Short mmCIF file of C-alpha atoms and ligand atoms in Angstrom, two decimals:
data_model
loop_
_atom_site.label_atom_id
_atom_site.label_comp_id
_atom_site.label_asym_id
_atom_site.label_seq_id
_atom_site.Cartn_x
_atom_site.Cartn_y
_atom_site.Cartn_z
CA UNK A 1224 -3.71 -27.89 -12.49
CA UNK A 1225 -4.51 -27.99 -8.75
CA UNK A 1226 -2.88 -26.46 -5.67
CA UNK A 1227 -3.70 -26.02 -1.99
CA UNK A 1228 -2.89 -22.30 -1.72
CA UNK A 1229 -2.57 -20.00 -4.73
CA UNK A 1230 -1.01 -16.59 -4.17
CA UNK A 1231 -1.71 -13.92 -6.78
CA UNK A 1232 1.32 -11.63 -7.01
CA UNK A 1233 4.96 -12.29 -6.12
CA UNK A 1234 5.86 -8.97 -4.49
CA UNK A 1235 6.84 -8.70 -0.81
CA UNK A 1236 3.26 -9.53 0.26
CA UNK A 1237 2.97 -12.65 -1.91
CA UNK A 1238 6.44 -13.85 -0.92
CA UNK A 1239 5.86 -13.46 2.84
CA UNK A 1240 2.44 -15.14 2.60
CA UNK A 1241 3.93 -18.07 0.66
CA UNK A 1242 6.79 -18.52 3.14
CA UNK A 1243 4.40 -18.45 6.11
CA UNK A 1244 2.03 -20.97 4.51
CA UNK A 1245 4.92 -23.34 3.75
CA UNK A 1246 6.35 -22.95 7.25
CA UNK A 1247 2.88 -23.78 8.62
CA UNK A 1248 3.19 -27.14 6.89
CA UNK A 1249 1.23 -26.72 3.64
CA UNK A 1250 2.97 -28.70 0.88
CA UNK A 1251 1.48 -27.07 -2.21
CA UNK A 1252 1.89 -23.30 -2.30
CA UNK A 1253 1.95 -21.62 -5.69
CA UNK A 1254 2.81 -17.98 -6.48
CA UNK A 1255 1.51 -16.63 -9.79
CA UNK A 1256 3.41 -13.53 -10.97
CA UNK A 1257 2.96 -11.61 -14.22
CA UNK A 1258 6.49 -10.19 -14.20
CA UNK A 1259 9.56 -12.19 -15.24
CA UNK A 1260 11.01 -12.00 -11.72
CA UNK A 1261 9.71 -12.08 -8.14
CA UNK A 1262 10.02 -9.04 -5.85
CA UNK A 1263 7.25 -6.73 -7.11
CA UNK A 1264 7.71 -2.97 -6.97
CA UNK A 1265 10.81 -3.38 -4.78
CA UNK A 1266 12.88 -4.27 -7.86
CA UNK A 1267 12.78 -0.67 -9.04
CA UNK A 1268 13.27 0.88 -5.56
CA UNK A 1269 17.07 0.93 -5.51
CA UNK A 1270 17.28 3.49 -2.70
CA UNK A 1271 17.91 2.31 0.85
CA UNK A 1272 15.55 2.51 3.82
CA UNK A 1273 13.87 -0.87 3.57
CA UNK A 1274 13.79 -3.44 6.35
CA UNK A 1275 14.66 -1.26 9.36
CA UNK A 1276 11.99 -3.02 11.45
CA UNK A 1277 12.31 -6.55 10.02
CA UNK A 1278 16.09 -6.90 9.78
CA UNK A 1279 17.30 -3.88 11.83
CA UNK A 1280 19.33 -2.97 8.74
CA UNK A 1281 18.93 -0.41 5.98
CA UNK A 1282 18.53 -2.40 2.79
CA UNK A 1283 17.70 -1.38 -0.77
CA UNK A 1284 14.41 -2.65 -2.22
CA UNK A 1285 16.05 -5.44 -4.29
CA UNK A 1286 18.16 -6.52 -1.26
CA UNK A 1287 15.05 -6.71 0.92
CA UNK A 1288 13.18 -8.70 -1.75
CA UNK A 1289 16.16 -11.05 -2.27
CA UNK A 1290 16.03 -12.22 1.35
CA UNK A 1291 12.42 -13.34 0.88
CA UNK A 1292 13.05 -14.82 -2.59
CA UNK A 1293 15.94 -16.93 -1.22
CA UNK A 1294 13.81 -18.14 1.68
CA UNK A 1295 10.94 -19.04 -0.67
CA UNK A 1296 13.37 -21.00 -2.85
CA UNK A 1297 14.81 -22.84 0.18
CA UNK A 1298 11.27 -23.88 1.11
CA UNK A 1299 10.50 -25.00 -2.47
CA UNK A 1300 7.65 -22.54 -3.00
CA UNK A 1301 6.57 -23.01 -6.60
CA UNK A 1302 6.32 -19.85 -8.73
CA UNK A 1303 4.76 -19.39 -12.15
CA UNK A 1304 6.47 -16.32 -13.64
CA UNK A 1305 5.47 -14.39 -16.78
CA UNK A 1306 1.94 -15.51 -15.96
CA UNK A 1307 -0.96 -13.12 -15.53
CA UNK A 1308 -4.14 -14.01 -13.68
CA UNK A 1309 -7.12 -12.80 -15.71
CA UNK A 1310 -10.02 -14.18 -13.70
CA UNK A 1311 -10.84 -15.84 -10.38
CA UNK A 1312 -14.22 -17.49 -9.83
CA UNK A 1313 -16.00 -17.54 -6.47
CA UNK A 1314 -15.27 -21.26 -6.19
CA UNK A 1315 -11.55 -20.48 -6.52
CA UNK A 1316 -10.83 -21.50 -10.08
CA UNK A 1317 -8.10 -19.18 -11.35
CA UNK A 1318 -7.78 -18.45 -15.06
CA UNK A 1319 -4.24 -17.47 -15.99
CA UNK A 1320 -2.32 -16.84 -19.19
CA UNK A 1321 1.31 -17.13 -20.24
CA UNK A 1322 3.22 -17.23 -23.54
CA UNK A 1323 4.38 -20.74 -22.68
CA UNK A 1324 1.09 -22.28 -21.56
CA UNK A 1325 -1.56 -20.10 -23.24
CA UNK A 1326 -4.77 -19.78 -21.21
CA UNK A 1327 -5.12 -22.36 -18.45
CA UNK A 1328 -6.87 -22.85 -15.12
CA UNK A 1329 -5.70 -23.60 -11.58
CA UNK A 1330 -8.04 -24.93 -8.91
CA UNK A 1331 -7.10 -23.76 -5.42
CA UNK A 1332 -8.45 -24.55 -1.97
CA UNK A 1333 -7.46 -21.12 -0.66
CA UNK A 1334 -6.33 -17.93 -2.40
CA UNK A 1335 -4.21 -15.05 -1.12
CA UNK A 1336 -4.73 -11.81 -3.04
CA UNK A 1337 -1.38 -9.93 -3.15
CA UNK A 1338 -1.57 -7.92 -6.39
CA UNK A 1339 -0.23 -4.65 -4.95
CA UNK A 1340 -1.39 -1.28 -6.27
CA UNK A 1341 -0.94 1.05 -9.22
CA UNK A 1342 -0.50 4.80 -9.56
CA UNK A 1343 -3.45 7.12 -10.05
CA UNK A 1344 -3.36 8.07 -13.75
CA UNK A 1345 -3.29 11.62 -15.13
CA UNK A 1346 -6.81 11.27 -16.54
CA UNK A 1347 -8.15 10.98 -13.01
CA UNK A 1348 -6.50 14.27 -12.08
CA UNK A 1349 -8.24 16.63 -14.47
CA UNK A 1350 -5.14 18.64 -15.35
CA UNK A 1351 -5.82 20.97 -18.29
CA UNK A 1352 -3.59 21.54 -21.35
CA UNK A 1353 -2.35 19.53 -24.34
CA UNK A 1354 -0.99 16.01 -24.07
CA UNK A 1355 2.69 16.68 -24.80
CA UNK A 1356 5.56 14.26 -24.20
CA UNK A 1357 7.32 14.67 -20.87
CA UNK A 1358 4.49 13.76 -18.50
CA UNK A 1359 5.08 10.56 -16.55
CA UNK A 1360 3.80 8.94 -13.43
CA UNK A 1361 6.60 8.99 -10.84
CA UNK A 1362 6.70 5.18 -10.77
CA UNK A 1363 7.13 4.97 -14.55
CA UNK A 1364 9.96 7.51 -14.38
CA UNK A 1365 11.51 5.44 -11.58
CA UNK A 1366 11.39 2.35 -13.77
CA UNK A 1367 13.03 4.24 -16.69
CA UNK A 1368 15.85 5.59 -14.53
CA UNK A 1369 16.51 2.62 -12.25
CA UNK A 1370 15.83 -0.36 -14.51
CA UNK A 1371 16.10 0.81 -18.11
CA UNK A 1372 18.83 3.43 -17.62
CA UNK A 1373 16.93 6.23 -19.40
CA UNK A 1374 16.45 9.85 -18.24
CA UNK A 1375 12.87 11.09 -18.65
CA UNK A 1376 14.00 14.78 -18.68
CA UNK A 1377 16.25 17.42 -17.16
CA UNK A 1378 14.06 20.22 -15.79
CA UNK A 1379 11.44 18.70 -13.59
CA UNK A 1380 8.32 19.66 -11.64
CA UNK A 1381 6.59 17.05 -9.51
CA UNK A 1382 2.88 17.14 -8.71
CA UNK A 1383 2.01 15.24 -5.54
CA UNK A 1384 4.14 14.62 -2.49
CA UNK A 1385 3.46 10.93 -1.92
CA UNK A 1386 6.53 8.83 -1.16
CA UNK A 1387 7.22 7.95 -4.81
CA UNK A 1388 7.23 11.64 -5.77
CA UNK A 1389 9.61 12.50 -2.92
CA UNK A 1390 11.94 9.60 -3.74
CA UNK A 1391 11.96 10.60 -7.42
CA UNK A 1392 12.75 14.24 -6.58
CA UNK A 1393 16.00 13.02 -4.99
CA UNK A 1394 16.65 10.40 -7.66
CA UNK A 1395 16.31 12.84 -10.57
CA UNK A 1396 18.57 15.33 -8.75
CA UNK A 1397 21.23 12.66 -8.19
CA UNK A 1398 21.06 11.84 -11.91
CA UNK A 1399 21.79 15.49 -12.79
CA UNK A 1400 18.31 16.93 -13.34
CA UNK A 1401 17.06 20.17 -11.77
CA UNK A 1402 13.91 19.56 -9.73
CA UNK A 1403 12.26 22.97 -9.44
CA UNK A 1404 9.46 22.13 -7.02
CA UNK A 1405 7.18 19.50 -5.59
CA UNK A 1406 3.60 20.84 -5.60
CA UNK A 1407 1.04 19.33 -3.24
CA UNK A 1408 -2.70 20.04 -3.38
CA UNK A 1409 -3.25 19.34 0.31
CA UNK A 1410 -1.91 21.55 3.14
CA UNK A 1411 0.27 18.59 4.23
CA UNK A 1412 2.49 16.08 2.47
CA UNK A 1413 1.18 12.62 1.63
CA UNK A 1414 4.59 11.07 2.27
CA UNK A 1415 6.68 9.98 5.23
CA UNK A 1416 8.38 12.72 7.26
CA UNK A 1417 11.74 11.02 6.81
CA UNK A 1418 11.34 11.19 3.01
CA UNK A 1419 10.56 14.94 3.15
CA UNK A 1420 13.76 15.53 5.10
CA UNK A 1421 16.02 13.14 3.18
CA UNK A 1422 14.66 13.71 -0.33
CA UNK A 1423 13.63 17.40 -0.40
CA UNK A 1424 15.18 19.36 2.50
CA UNK A 1425 18.63 17.80 2.02
CA UNK A 1426 18.60 18.86 -1.66
CA UNK A 1427 16.94 22.28 -1.22
CA UNK A 1428 13.93 21.24 -3.29
CA UNK A 1429 10.93 23.40 -2.34
CA UNK A 1430 7.71 21.69 -1.22
CA UNK A 1431 4.79 23.92 -2.19
CA UNK A 1432 1.75 22.95 -0.13
CA UNK A 1433 -1.87 23.86 -1.06
CA UNK A 1434 -0.65 24.19 -4.65
CA UNK A 1435 -1.64 22.51 -7.90
CA UNK A 1436 -0.87 22.53 -11.62
CA UNK A 1437 -3.39 24.70 -13.48
CA UNK A 1438 -1.79 24.66 -16.94
CA UNK A 1439 0.73 22.71 -18.95
CA UNK A 1440 2.30 24.53 -21.92
CA UNK A 1441 3.93 22.85 -24.92
CA UNK A 1442 2.43 20.90 -27.77
CA UNK A 1443 5.04 18.25 -28.63
CA UNK A 1444 7.03 18.38 -25.37
CA UNK A 1445 6.28 20.01 -22.03
CA UNK A 1446 7.73 23.57 -22.04
CA UNK A 1447 6.40 24.89 -18.74
CA UNK A 1448 3.79 24.27 -16.10
CA UNK A 1449 1.74 26.85 -14.23
CA UNK A 1450 1.27 26.31 -10.52
CA UNK A 1451 -1.33 28.11 -8.42
CA UNK A 1452 -2.26 28.15 -4.74
CA UNK A 1453 -5.61 26.57 -3.83
CA UNK A 1454 -8.21 27.62 -1.29
CA UNK A 1455 -9.76 25.47 1.45
CA UNK A 1456 -12.00 23.84 -1.19
CA UNK A 1457 -8.96 23.03 -3.36
CA UNK A 1458 -9.98 25.62 -5.97
CA UNK A 1459 -7.10 27.58 -7.59
CA UNK A 1460 -6.81 31.15 -6.30
CA UNK A 1461 -6.61 33.67 -9.20
CA UNK A 1462 -3.51 35.87 -9.07
CA UNK A 1463 -1.30 33.25 -7.37
CA UNK A 1464 -0.09 31.64 -10.64
CA UNK A 1465 3.61 30.90 -11.07
CA UNK A 1466 5.04 29.67 -14.39
CA UNK A 1467 7.96 27.24 -14.14
CA UNK A 1468 9.93 26.39 -17.27
CA UNK A 1469 10.51 22.63 -17.42
CA UNK A 1470 10.56 19.70 -19.83
CA UNK A 1471 9.12 17.09 -17.47
CA UNK A 1472 6.16 16.78 -15.13
CA UNK A 1473 6.07 13.79 -12.81
CA UNK A 1474 2.76 12.82 -11.22
CA UNK A 1475 2.71 11.25 -7.79
CA UNK A 1476 -0.91 11.65 -6.86
CA UNK A 1477 -1.79 8.52 -4.98
CA UNK A 1478 -1.93 4.79 -5.34
CA UNK A 1479 -4.93 2.61 -6.07
CA UNK A 1480 -5.09 -0.99 -4.82
CA UNK A 1481 -5.21 -3.31 -7.85
CA UNK A 1482 -8.59 -4.95 -7.24
CA UNK A 1483 -10.19 -5.59 -10.63
CA UNK A 1484 -9.82 -9.35 -10.08
CA UNK A 1485 -11.25 -9.12 -6.56
CA UNK A 1486 -14.17 -7.05 -7.77
CA UNK A 1487 -14.97 -9.41 -10.72
CA UNK A 1488 -14.91 -12.25 -8.21
CA UNK A 1489 -17.47 -10.44 -6.07
CA UNK A 1490 -15.23 -9.64 -3.06
CA UNK A 1491 -16.71 -6.89 -0.88
CA UNK A 1492 -14.45 -3.82 -1.26
CA UNK A 1493 -14.08 -0.80 1.02
CA UNK A 1494 -14.89 2.51 -0.70
CA UNK A 1495 -12.26 4.19 1.49
CA UNK A 1496 -9.22 1.96 0.90
CA UNK A 1497 -10.30 0.44 -2.44
CA UNK A 1498 -9.21 -2.91 -0.96
CA UNK A 1499 -11.18 -5.90 0.36
CA UNK A 1500 -13.00 -5.62 3.69
CA UNK A 1501 -11.36 -8.32 5.80
CA UNK A 1502 -11.85 -9.85 9.25
CA UNK A 1503 -9.33 -10.68 11.99
CA UNK A 1504 -7.87 -13.47 9.82
CA UNK A 1505 -7.45 -11.14 6.83
CA UNK A 1506 -10.15 -13.25 5.16
CA UNK A 1507 -12.50 -11.46 2.74
CA UNK A 1508 -16.24 -12.07 2.69
CA UNK A 1509 -15.56 -15.09 0.41
CA UNK A 1510 -14.50 -18.10 2.50
CA UNK A 1511 -10.88 -19.09 1.91
CA UNK A 1512 -9.93 -15.88 0.06
CA UNK A 1513 -7.43 -13.75 1.97
CA UNK A 1514 -5.78 -10.40 1.16
CA UNK A 1515 -2.59 -8.64 2.25
CA UNK A 1516 -0.14 -5.91 1.30
CA UNK A 1517 -0.96 -2.95 -0.93
CA UNK A 1518 -3.91 -4.71 -2.56
CA UNK A 1519 -5.58 -4.58 0.86
CA UNK A 1520 -4.64 -1.00 1.77
CA UNK A 1521 -1.72 1.17 0.73
CA UNK A 1522 1.15 0.72 3.20
CA UNK A 1523 3.92 3.17 4.03
CA UNK A 1524 6.62 0.66 5.00
CA UNK A 1525 7.30 -2.70 3.42
CA UNK A 1526 8.05 -4.19 6.87
CA UNK A 1527 4.34 -3.88 7.72
CA UNK A 1528 3.45 -5.47 4.37
CA UNK A 1529 5.63 -8.49 5.20
CA UNK A 1530 4.18 -8.78 8.71
CA UNK A 1531 0.59 -8.57 7.53
CA UNK A 1532 1.24 -11.02 4.68
CA UNK A 1533 2.84 -13.52 7.08
CA UNK A 1534 -0.42 -13.47 9.05
CA UNK A 1535 -2.45 -13.94 5.83
CA UNK A 1536 -0.30 -16.93 4.83
CA UNK A 1537 -0.70 -18.50 8.28
CA UNK A 1538 -4.48 -18.03 8.20
CA UNK A 1539 -4.69 -19.48 4.68
CA UNK A 1540 -2.75 -22.52 5.95
CA UNK A 1541 -5.16 -22.93 8.88
CA UNK A 1542 -8.04 -22.72 6.40
CA UNK A 1543 -6.80 -25.50 4.11
CA UNK A 1544 -6.06 -27.68 7.13
CA UNK A 1545 -9.71 -27.22 8.14
CA UNK A 1546 -8.74 -25.58 11.42
CA UNK A 1547 -10.33 -22.22 10.77
CA UNK A 1548 -13.74 -22.23 9.15
CA UNK A 1549 -16.16 -19.37 9.74
CA UNK A 1550 -19.30 -20.49 11.53
CA UNK A 1551 -22.44 -18.58 12.46
CA UNK A 1552 -20.70 -16.59 15.23
CA UNK A 1553 -21.61 -12.91 14.91
CA UNK A 1554 -18.70 -10.62 14.11
CA UNK A 1555 -17.84 -7.64 16.31
CA UNK A 1556 -17.52 -4.51 14.18
CA UNK A 1557 -14.60 -2.09 14.44
CA UNK A 1558 -15.91 1.45 14.04
CA UNK A 1559 -13.91 4.47 12.92
CA UNK A 1560 -14.21 7.34 15.42
CA UNK A 1561 -13.01 10.94 15.08
CA UNK A 1562 -10.11 11.31 12.62
CA UNK A 1563 -9.78 7.62 11.70
CA UNK A 1564 -10.44 7.00 7.98
CA UNK A 1565 -10.55 3.21 7.97
CA UNK A 1566 -9.37 0.16 9.86
CA UNK A 1567 -7.96 -3.20 8.73
CA UNK A 1568 -9.60 -5.49 9.79
CA UNK A 1569 -13.18 -4.17 9.83
CA UNK A 1570 -14.54 -6.87 12.14
CA UNK A 1571 -13.45 -9.74 14.37
CA UNK A 1572 -14.81 -13.05 15.65
CA UNK A 1573 -13.87 -13.89 19.23
CA UNK A 1574 -13.36 -17.60 18.58
CA UNK A 1575 -10.75 -17.03 15.87
CA UNK A 1576 -8.68 -14.43 17.73
CA UNK A 1577 -5.05 -15.01 18.58
CA UNK A 1578 -3.70 -13.57 21.86
CA UNK A 1579 -2.92 -10.24 20.18
CA UNK A 1580 -4.50 -8.59 17.15
CA UNK A 1581 -2.94 -5.68 15.25
CA UNK A 1582 -5.45 -3.20 13.83
CA UNK A 1583 -3.91 -0.92 11.20
CA UNK A 1584 -5.39 2.41 10.10
CA UNK A 1585 -4.73 5.88 8.71
CA UNK A 1586 -5.96 9.25 9.90
CA UNK A 1587 -7.66 11.79 7.61
CA UNK A 1588 -5.79 14.93 8.67
CA UNK A 1589 -2.70 16.15 10.49
CA UNK A 1590 -3.19 15.98 14.29
CA UNK A 1591 -0.65 17.50 16.71
CA UNK A 1592 -0.17 15.91 20.17
CA UNK A 1593 -3.22 13.63 19.77
CA UNK A 1594 -4.21 10.57 21.75
CA UNK A 1595 -5.11 7.37 19.92
CA UNK A 1596 -8.02 5.92 21.89
CA UNK A 1597 -9.61 2.47 21.77
CA UNK A 1598 -13.12 1.94 23.14
CA UNK A 1599 -14.74 -1.43 23.77
CA UNK A 1600 -18.40 -0.50 24.02
CA UNK A 1601 -18.34 2.72 26.11
CA UNK A 1602 -15.17 1.84 27.99
CA UNK A 1603 -11.85 3.38 26.90
CA UNK A 1604 -9.20 0.66 27.26
CA UNK A 1605 -6.23 2.36 25.56
CA UNK A 1606 -5.13 5.96 25.33
CA UNK A 1607 -1.75 6.49 23.65
CA UNK A 1608 -0.17 9.94 23.29
CA UNK A 1609 1.61 10.74 20.01
CA UNK A 1610 3.53 13.80 18.90
CA UNK A 1611 1.83 13.79 15.53
CA UNK A 1612 -0.49 11.69 13.37
CA UNK A 1613 -0.54 12.40 9.62
CA UNK A 1614 -2.31 10.81 6.64
CA UNK A 1615 1.04 9.78 5.10
CA UNK A 1616 1.92 7.45 7.98
CA UNK A 1617 0.10 4.27 8.92
CA UNK A 1618 -0.92 3.84 12.55
CA UNK A 1619 -1.72 0.73 14.53
CA UNK A 1620 -3.19 -0.43 17.83
CA UNK A 1621 -2.80 -3.86 19.40
CA UNK A 1622 -5.90 -5.48 20.92
CA UNK A 1623 -5.74 -8.24 23.53
CA UNK A 1624 -7.92 -11.32 23.12
CA UNK A 1625 -8.71 -11.28 26.85
CA UNK A 1626 -10.17 -7.75 26.56
CA UNK A 1627 -12.30 -8.70 23.56
CA UNK A 1628 -13.56 -11.85 25.27
CA UNK A 1629 -14.85 -9.72 28.15
CA UNK A 1630 -17.05 -7.61 25.81
CA UNK A 1631 -20.84 -7.86 26.09
CA UNK A 1632 -22.82 -9.00 23.09
CA UNK A 1633 -23.91 -6.17 20.79
CA UNK A 1634 -20.96 -3.95 21.78
CA UNK A 1635 -18.54 -2.67 19.14
CA UNK A 1636 -14.92 -1.58 19.11
CA UNK A 1637 -14.15 2.05 18.25
CA UNK A 1638 -10.82 3.71 17.47
CA UNK A 1639 -10.66 7.52 17.61
CA UNK A 1640 -8.29 10.48 17.72
CA UNK A 1641 -8.85 12.73 20.74
CA UNK A 1642 -7.45 15.75 22.59
CA UNK A 1643 -5.25 17.02 19.74
CA UNK A 1644 -3.86 20.57 20.14
CA UNK A 1645 -5.73 23.15 18.10
C1 FAD B 2624 8.65 4.33 -5.28
C2 FAD B 2624 8.41 3.58 -4.02
C3 FAD B 2624 9.25 3.79 -2.96
C4 FAD B 2624 9.07 3.06 -1.80
N1 FAD B 2624 9.96 3.26 -0.77
C5 FAD B 2624 9.84 2.52 0.36
C6 FAD B 2624 10.83 2.62 1.42
O1 FAD B 2624 11.78 3.41 1.34
N2 FAD B 2624 10.69 1.83 2.50
C7 FAD B 2624 9.64 0.95 2.60
O2 FAD B 2624 9.56 0.23 3.59
N3 FAD B 2624 8.70 0.86 1.63
C8 FAD B 2624 8.77 1.60 0.50
N4 FAD B 2624 7.85 1.45 -0.50
C9 FAD B 2624 6.68 0.60 -0.28
C10 FAD B 2624 6.85 -0.87 -0.64
O3 FAD B 2624 7.63 -1.00 -1.79
C11 FAD B 2624 5.48 -1.48 -0.86
O4 FAD B 2624 4.77 -1.28 0.33
C12 FAD B 2624 5.51 -2.96 -1.20
O5 FAD B 2624 6.26 -3.18 -2.36
C13 FAD B 2624 4.09 -3.52 -1.40
O6 FAD B 2624 4.17 -4.91 -1.60
P1 FAD B 2624 3.04 -5.74 -2.36
O7 FAD B 2624 3.54 -7.12 -2.49
O8 FAD B 2624 1.74 -5.52 -1.71
O9 FAD B 2624 2.91 -5.07 -3.80
P2 FAD B 2624 3.91 -5.05 -5.06
O10 FAD B 2624 5.31 -4.89 -4.63
O11 FAD B 2624 3.34 -4.04 -5.98
O12 FAD B 2624 3.72 -6.51 -5.70
C14 FAD B 2624 2.53 -6.92 -6.34
C15 FAD B 2624 2.88 -7.97 -7.37
O13 FAD B 2624 1.67 -8.53 -7.93
C16 FAD B 2624 1.85 -8.74 -9.31
N5 FAD B 2624 0.53 -8.79 -9.96
C17 FAD B 2624 -0.44 -7.83 -9.95
N6 FAD B 2624 -1.53 -8.24 -10.64
C18 FAD B 2624 -1.26 -9.49 -11.08
C19 FAD B 2624 -1.98 -10.43 -11.88
N7 FAD B 2624 -3.22 -10.17 -12.34
N8 FAD B 2624 -1.41 -11.61 -12.17
C20 FAD B 2624 -0.16 -11.91 -11.71
N9 FAD B 2624 0.60 -11.04 -10.97
C21 FAD B 2624 0.04 -9.85 -10.66
C22 FAD B 2624 2.69 -7.54 -9.75
O14 FAD B 2624 3.37 -7.79 -10.96
C23 FAD B 2624 3.65 -7.40 -8.56
O15 FAD B 2624 4.85 -8.13 -8.72
C24 FAD B 2624 8.00 2.14 -1.68
C25 FAD B 2624 7.14 1.94 -2.77
C26 FAD B 2624 7.34 2.65 -3.93
C27 FAD B 2624 6.39 2.40 -5.10
#
């Protein structure tokens, strides 16, 4: 089987990339999706709050996904469902597997990686105690409640205040469970401010910062968990233990971009994001292989996923039309200054820039009243005041092609957080 552009993953990123590639005039665009339906993680996110930026409406996850699925159908985007990609070679031969076709290969001219992310497992968290029933990742619990109609438990403690944990605190409460607390190791929440207000404050669910689970009691089923405060080095402080009786512990301790395929293929990955290091065209270090959505870096809002993936689809289309090949032009690096953990992209080539380039990033701490500053060489060209920057919210700056063109050779771009109140 052959195709022009193969897109791995049919979530919001894969769908937006496919639509953009088709609209750019590429005939053969193929989505490969392991699930039986398109839409990705949005299918289990039945709460509203999606699409405020894209559609200026508050949609549920499935409603948001449906708009893209309909559009992809209208444009005759081909989709192989129930099909998992198990390998991609550097020369873009994809090995996939399905019950219907067995193991088969697809040769592509360009590939868009859009495999999303998965939740950090309990094993990676080092929580002591037995392995009783009643411990779930928040996303698994969400799938049980929203798709399979099953209740994971009735007395709940949640470890981790990422968005999925916050959303599940509200969801379990609405389904009749008592959520006793959300414990967060860091001194700040990992989720969006609006989710803290709408999912915890509105339901009187306490958020316990600088707190972790130090023990889980119960052999067959969880009977209680012990929480304790942690010090500045995240070590539990003796004497601060609090035992909470519960039958369920939900873990919401971070998301990991799903990059086993990318890594097997030899794509250069960032140790900070866990996703591919990409340039201004969202192209990885392998020519014709692009990445977008949560596989690239974990996003807070799906609107940004769709926007980024549209760009990836357009660039993949330019690539297969031969309009955008990388030549020997040296790339200009984007450096992370004070407070900035990473940037996407990590470098740019002047000749391939569009008029405006969005650089997305996250900060590593909570900063009050900071300025987001952009330096080209030694010159500060942007200084934007914000009320707050927090690790749970993605930030972005927009660079102008005309500014980049005026840079001297050897200069780099730097983004930094400055002048925050102490
Ligand atoms: C609980 C929760 C609540 C959220 N709430 C909000 C909200 O209120 N507002 C908001 O804007 N955003 C929210 N988000 C974020 C938003 O849902 C994500 O940003 C978005 O779904 C990411 O899109 P994606 O396409 O990158 O990944 P996904 O949606 O995860 O899609 C990836 C797809 O790739 C497929 N795949 C992976 N590997 C393979 C393979 N090897 N072969 C074939 N297919 C593969 C998967 O099956 C999946 O369908 C929430 C997310 C979660 C988890």
